[in-house]
Tab-separated table of C-alpha atoms in Angstrom:
chain	number	residue	atom	x	y	z
I	107	MET	CA	-107.716	26.169	19.602
I	108	LYS	CA	-109.565	28.176	21.694
I	109	GLU	CA	-112.375	27.469	23.928
I	110	LEU	CA	-115.513	29.020	23.217
I	111	MET	CA	-118.171	27.360	25.632
I	112	ARG	CA	-117.766	25.163	28.783
I	113	ALA	CA	-120.363	23.309	30.640
I	114	GLU	CA	-119.735	22.293	34.518
I	115	ASP	CA	-121.286	19.972	36.338
I	116	LEU	CA	-124.983	20.422	34.726
I	117	PHE	CA	-127.990	19.142	36.377
I	118	PHE	CA	-131.339	19.781	34.480
I	119	SER	CA	-134.852	18.306	35.606
I	120	TYR	CA	-138.474	19.098	33.993
I	121	ASP	CA	-139.928	17.525	36.941
I	122	GLU	CA	-138.548	19.077	39.848
I	123	GLY	CA	-135.843	16.401	40.772
I	124	GLU	CA	-137.712	13.150	40.243
I	125	THR	CA	-135.545	12.560	37.193
I	126	TRP	CA	-132.787	14.093	35.706
I	127	SER	CA	-132.259	15.158	32.014
I	128	LEU	CA	-128.954	16.154	32.543
I	129	GLU	CA	-126.795	14.664	35.216
I	130	GLY	CA	-123.484	15.730	36.046
I	131	LEU	CA	-122.739	16.679	32.493
I	132	SER	CA	-119.576	18.269	31.675
I	133	LEU	CA	-117.785	19.049	28.119
I	134	THR	CA	-115.686	21.803	26.376
I	135	ILE	CA	-116.699	23.552	23.155
I	136	GLN	CA	-113.593	24.921	21.017
I	137	ARG	CA	-114.125	27.634	18.404
I	138	GLY	CA	-114.306	26.557	14.956
I	139	LYS	CA	-114.907	23.222	15.483
I	140	LYS	CA	-117.570	20.827	13.986
I	141	TYR	CA	-118.959	18.576	17.011
I	142	ALA	CA	-121.778	15.696	16.271
I	143	PHE	CA	-123.562	15.109	19.202
I	144	MET	CA	-125.121	11.672	19.258
I	145	GLY	CA	-127.133	9.207	21.567
I	146	ALA	CA	-130.511	7.666	22.019
I	147	ASN	CA	-133.497	9.788	22.524
I	148	GLY	CA	-133.797	11.454	25.773
I	149	SER	CA	-129.849	10.897	26.327
I	150	GLY	CA	-129.699	14.610	27.054
I	151	LYS	CA	-128.584	16.181	23.715
I	152	SER	CA	-131.697	18.743	23.147
I	153	THR	CA	-131.859	19.644	26.820
I	154	PHE	CA	-128.205	20.335	26.822
I	155	PHE	CA	-128.805	22.808	23.482
I	156	LEU	CA	-131.585	24.457	25.393
I	157	CYS	CA	-129.367	25.372	28.261
I	158	CYS	CA	-126.320	26.479	25.836
I	159	ASN	CA	-128.449	30.046	24.894
I	160	GLY	CA	-130.396	30.053	27.968
I	161	ILE	CA	-133.580	28.697	27.176
I	162	HIS	CA	-133.294	26.493	29.865
I	163	ARG	CA	-131.587	27.281	33.235
I	164	PRO	CA	-129.555	24.486	34.796
I	165	ASN	CA	-130.570	23.347	38.470
I	166	ARG	CA	-126.862	22.976	39.335
I	167	GLY	CA	-123.717	23.559	37.627
I	168	ALA	CA	-122.845	26.617	34.980
I	169	ILE	CA	-122.323	27.134	31.377
I	170	TYR	CA	-119.174	29.410	30.578
I	171	PHE	CA	-119.168	31.292	27.422
I	172	ASP	CA	-116.127	33.290	25.975
I	173	GLY	CA	-114.815	32.603	29.787
I	174	LYS	CA	-117.489	33.936	31.378
I	175	PRO	CA	-120.324	32.193	33.137
I	176	VAL	CA	-123.629	32.558	31.376
I	177	SER	CA	-125.561	35.343	33.150
I	178	TYR	CA	-129.507	34.965	33.142
I	179	LYS	CA	-130.836	38.468	33.335
I	180	SER	CA	-132.829	39.476	30.097
I	181	ARG	CA	-130.285	42.162	28.465
I	182	ASP	CA	-127.524	39.369	28.619
I	183	LEU	CA	-129.479	36.693	27.400
I	184	LEU	CA	-130.490	38.517	24.520
I	185	ALA	CA	-127.000	39.057	24.142
I	186	LEU	CA	-126.139	35.473	24.394
I	187	ARG	CA	-128.600	34.493	22.116
I	188	ALA	CA	-127.033	36.782	19.237
I	189	ARG	CA	-124.004	34.656	19.603
I	190	VAL	CA	-125.446	31.143	20.021
I	191	GLY	CA	-127.966	30.576	17.748
I	192	VAL	CA	-130.210	27.461	17.766
I	193	VAL	CA	-132.319	25.889	14.930
I	194	PHE	CA	-134.899	23.338	16.393
I	195	GLN	CA	-135.735	20.035	14.996
I	196	ASP	CA	-139.446	21.128	13.902
I	197	PRO	CA	-138.924	24.588	12.259
I	198	ASP	CA	-142.846	24.986	13.013
I	199	ASP	CA	-141.744	25.609	16.836
I	200	GLN	CA	-139.089	28.560	15.468
I	201	LEU	CA	-141.230	30.271	12.719
I	202	PHE	CA	-143.835	32.831	13.703
I	203	SER	CA	-143.800	35.648	11.343
I	204	ALA	CA	-146.212	36.363	8.190
I	205	SER	CA	-143.775	36.300	5.550
I	206	VAL	CA	-140.312	34.819	5.276
I	207	TYR	CA	-138.562	38.489	4.942
I	208	GLN	CA	-140.367	39.361	8.392
I	209	GLU	CA	-139.175	36.131	9.899
I	210	ILE	CA	-135.717	36.397	9.047
I	211	SER	CA	-135.372	40.173	9.741
I	212	PHE	CA	-137.025	39.984	13.321
I	213	GLY	CA	-133.858	38.893	15.105
I	214	ALA	CA	-131.758	41.553	13.495
I	215	LEU	CA	-134.548	44.349	14.328
I	216	ASN	CA	-134.980	42.817	18.137
I	217	LEU	CA	-131.064	42.921	18.556
I	218	GLY	CA	-131.453	46.783	17.880
I	219	MET	CA	-129.893	46.788	14.147
I	220	PRO	CA	-130.963	50.158	12.314
I	221	GLU	CA	-133.135	49.115	9.730
I	222	LYS	CA	-131.021	49.806	6.527
I	223	ALA	CA	-128.482	47.652	8.245
I	224	ALA	CA	-130.629	44.468	9.138
I	225	ARG	CA	-132.127	44.936	5.443
I	226	ARG	CA	-128.651	44.568	4.059
I	227	GLU	CA	-127.967	41.459	6.138
I	228	VAL	CA	-131.347	39.721	5.415
I	229	GLU	CA	-130.280	40.152	1.838
I	230	ARG	CA	-127.271	38.843	2.320
I	231	VAL	CA	-128.453	35.561	4.099
I	232	ILE	CA	-131.195	35.314	1.687
I	233	ASP	CA	-129.005	35.215	-1.115
I	234	LYS	CA	-126.098	33.172	0.622
I	235	LEU	CA	-128.765	30.217	1.751
I	236	GLU	CA	-130.894	30.588	-2.091
I	237	ILE	CA	-134.041	31.852	-0.563
I	238	THR	CA	-134.886	34.105	-2.829
I	239	PRO	CA	-137.382	32.371	-4.872
I	240	PHE	CA	-139.649	32.116	-1.666
I	241	SER	CA	-138.242	35.150	0.070
I	242	HIS	CA	-141.904	36.951	-0.136
I	243	LYS	CA	-144.040	33.659	0.736
I	244	PRO	CA	-145.688	33.026	3.908
I	245	ALA	CA	-143.573	31.035	6.240
I	246	HIS	CA	-146.595	28.789	6.854
I	247	ALA	CA	-146.982	27.800	3.226
I	248	LEU	CA	-143.204	26.398	2.641
I	249	SER	CA	-142.198	22.942	2.517
I	250	GLY	CA	-140.415	21.556	5.228
I	251	GLY	CA	-136.915	21.792	3.738
I	252	GLN	CA	-137.868	25.381	2.827
I	253	LYS	CA	-138.688	26.106	6.668
I	254	LYS	CA	-135.407	24.933	7.685
I	255	GLN	CA	-133.432	27.142	5.316
I	256	VAL	CA	-135.458	29.770	6.854
I	257	ALA	CA	-134.828	28.931	10.800
I	258	ILE	CA	-131.097	28.510	9.626
I	259	ALA	CA	-131.539	32.216	8.181
I	260	ASP	CA	-133.060	33.115	11.333
I	261	VAL	CA	-129.908	32.506	12.984
I	262	LEU	CA	-127.044	33.405	10.655
I	263	VAL	CA	-128.227	37.022	10.114
I	264	MET	CA	-127.375	37.935	13.577
I	265	HIS	CA	-123.618	36.216	12.937
I	266	PRO	CA	-123.632	33.852	15.546
I	267	ASP	CA	-120.323	32.137	16.962
I	268	ILE	CA	-121.927	29.074	17.451
I	269	ILE	CA	-124.944	27.338	15.197
I	270	ILE	CA	-126.848	24.294	17.065
I	271	LEU	CA	-128.627	22.559	14.881
I	272	ASP	CA	-131.148	19.811	16.410
I	273	GLU	CA	-131.432	17.066	13.904
I	274	PRO	CA	-131.465	19.468	10.877
I	275	CYS	CA	-132.182	16.807	8.268
I	276	ALA	CA	-135.117	14.609	10.276
I	277	ALA	CA	-137.775	14.491	7.870
I	278	LEU	CA	-136.408	16.223	4.542
I	279	ASP	CA	-136.259	14.148	1.431
I	280	PRO	CA	-133.031	13.852	-0.265
I	281	ARG	CA	-132.919	16.828	-1.897
I	282	HIS	CA	-133.474	19.381	0.829
I	283	SER	CA	-131.170	17.105	3.104
I	284	ARG	CA	-128.405	17.896	0.457
I	285	ILE	CA	-129.338	21.605	0.554
I	286	VAL	CA	-129.218	21.823	4.583
I	287	ARG	CA	-125.746	19.963	4.185
I	288	GLY	CA	-124.320	22.397	1.794
I	289	ILE	CA	-125.316	24.941	4.076
I	290	ILE	CA	-124.006	23.584	7.193
I	291	ASP	CA	-120.368	23.327	4.733
I	292	GLN	CA	-120.845	26.936	4.220
I	293	LEU	CA	-120.965	27.873	7.500
I	294	THR	CA	-117.982	25.887	8.755
I	295	GLY	CA	-116.369	27.446	6.084
I	296	ASP	CA	-116.758	30.587	7.542
I	297	GLY	CA	-115.646	29.407	10.540
I	298	VAL	CA	-118.353	29.078	12.531
I	299	THR	CA	-118.586	26.428	15.090
I	300	VAL	CA	-121.391	24.152	14.529
I	301	LEU	CA	-123.116	21.947	17.038
I	302	MET	CA	-125.443	19.075	15.540
I	303	SER	CA	-127.232	16.357	16.993
I	304	THR	CA	-128.046	13.537	14.533
I	305	HIS	CA	-128.379	9.642	14.617
I	306	ASP	CA	-126.633	9.600	11.137
I	307	VAL	CA	-123.483	7.622	12.130
I	308	ASP	CA	-122.512	7.735	8.242
I	309	TYR	CA	-122.491	11.594	8.114
I	310	ALA	CA	-121.306	12.213	11.307
I	311	PHE	CA	-118.228	9.761	11.096
I	312	SER	CA	-117.566	11.882	7.347
I	313	TRP	CA	-118.362	15.400	8.719
I	314	ALA	CA	-117.378	15.861	12.401
I	315	ASP	CA	-114.284	16.768	14.033
I	316	GLU	CA	-115.556	15.515	17.723
I	317	ILE	CA	-118.249	12.955	18.468
I	318	MET	CA	-120.150	13.774	21.701
I	319	LEU	CA	-121.370	10.499	22.743
I	320	PHE	CA	-124.740	10.815	25.423
I	321	HIS	CA	-125.929	8.406	27.680
I	322	ARG	CA	-128.680	9.138	30.414
I	323	GLY	CA	-128.044	12.698	30.942
I	324	ARG	CA	-123.769	12.574	30.674
I	325	LEU	CA	-121.078	12.643	28.478
I	326	LEU	CA	-120.554	9.135	27.738
I	327	ARG	CA	-117.305	9.060	25.268
I	328	GLN	CA	-115.748	12.128	23.699
I	329	GLY	CA	-112.850	12.094	21.085
I	330	SER	CA	-112.481	11.901	17.126
I	331	PRO	CA	-114.613	10.000	14.505
I	332	GLU	CA	-112.089	7.299	14.493
I	333	GLU	CA	-111.383	7.074	18.218
I	334	VAL	CA	-115.414	6.990	19.160
I	335	PHE	CA	-116.395	4.458	16.452
I	336	SER	CA	-113.905	1.825	17.442
I	337	ASP	CA	-115.277	2.061	21.104
I	338	ILE	CA	-117.532	-0.771	20.518
I	339	GLN	CA	-118.978	-0.730	23.976
I	340	ALA	CA	-119.890	2.681	23.952
I	341	LEU	CA	-121.584	2.323	20.866
I	342	GLU	CA	-123.668	-0.946	22.456
I	343	THR	CA	-124.477	1.423	25.470
I	344	ALA	CA	-125.839	4.500	23.498
I	345	GLY	CA	-127.469	2.269	21.190
I	346	LEU	CA	-125.267	3.193	17.420
I	347	GLY	CA	-124.286	1.098	15.039
I	348	ARG	CA	-120.744	1.785	13.101
I	349	PRO	CA	-120.433	3.608	9.997
I	350	ALA	CA	-120.348	1.472	6.756
I	351	VAL	CA	-117.122	2.812	5.383
I	352	LEU	CA	-115.620	1.729	8.778
I	353	GLU	CA	-116.825	-1.542	8.628
I	354	VAL	CA	-115.706	-2.034	5.166
I	355	PHE	CA	-111.949	-0.726	5.529
I	356	GLN	CA	-111.689	-2.752	8.435
I	357	SER	CA	-112.999	-5.826	6.627
I	358	LEU	CA	-110.740	-5.092	3.693
I	359	THR	CA	-107.414	-4.545	5.964
I	360	GLN	CA	-107.962	-7.687	8.053
I	361	LYS	CA	-108.409	-9.656	4.595
I	362	GLY	CA	-104.911	-8.241	3.445
I	363	VAL	CA	-106.819	-6.522	0.449
I	364	LEU	CA	-105.717	-2.924	1.671
I	365	PRO	CA	-102.275	-2.633	3.179
I	366	LYS	CA	-102.017	-1.901	7.075
I	367	GLY	CA	-101.063	1.573	8.584
I	368	LEU	CA	-103.465	3.171	5.915
I	369	SER	CA	-105.168	6.661	7.597
I	370	VAL	CA	-108.987	5.331	8.097
I	371	PRO	CA	-111.269	6.779	5.186
I	372	ARG	CA	-113.911	9.036	6.543
I	373	ASP	CA	-116.359	8.392	3.188
I	374	LEU	CA	-116.896	5.738	0.959
I	375	LYS	CA	-115.121	8.097	-1.809
I	376	ALA	CA	-111.914	8.007	0.225
I	377	LEU	CA	-111.825	4.457	0.469
I	378	GLN	CA	-112.691	4.089	-3.285
I	379	ARG	CA	-109.584	5.963	-3.987
I	380	TYR	CA	-107.433	3.744	-1.704
I	381	LEU	CA	-108.660	0.486	-3.885
I	382	GLU	CA	-108.067	2.483	-7.051
I	383	ASP	CA	-104.638	2.907	-6.331
I	384	LEU	CA	-104.087	-0.637	-5.492
I	385	PRO	CA	-102.162	-2.840	-8.892
I	386	SER	CA	-104.877	-3.741	-11.296
I	387	GLY	CA	-104.657	-7.701	-10.503
I	388	GLU	CA	-105.095	-6.993	-6.614
I	389	ARG	CA	-108.262	-4.718	-7.082
I	390	PRO	CA	-111.611	-6.422	-5.886
I	391	SER	CA	-113.233	-7.671	-8.609
I	392	SER	CA	-116.472	-5.117	-8.309
I	393	LEU	CA	-114.136	-2.204	-9.036
């Protein structure tokens, strides 16, 4: 896959170098992949996200987008933010227009899109994300889940190459979590590169192509979900547990219930299919 973004030896401090939120961070993002960024609070994930579209400028090091170093001139930053969109953990940090429709159209109009084309794009995104029932309501009157849908629409209307989601399901009820995750699946299905921070190891294991494990402003571990979640030492350092499906699968394999050599199932449905394929006399009694 083609490289889309690269960070080289990034350092960033909020207190003029007394402490470092990013300390020598280097990593590469490839086009079209799904990345789960994981680690304890304060490990640098959100700070890195804000560096990706120029909200923060690193004290040292460089970010490259599409093969070119990021420029911090106003015009260049505007172009970068059209291609690298960030959805904040708290949508109230992002939404400010009087109505949902105005909120979603603001970014496109701010980029100089003709009004007729902007209106067409807004209608497309509103329909895609199922926002129509509340598209003319005041943004402040929406539920938390609805605000998250609008915050994603803010970014999506500009056709970004990368969408960055900082804890997209934080504080959402189960219904709106399902809606937001459905939207994320639509984005990845359309080929958008998605960077997501999450503490949900089960979801990250089933969803991501790669896990980026952060610790104290550095990249502690990078690899496939199977690789990263099999590294017990790295997980302990980052304060993370293991996905339930991986624990159950390895236990069943060690006990001889499942044959060795099977691919690791990413979710409980895949594990269930393995068990259903066993001869009836060898299935666990709970099936």
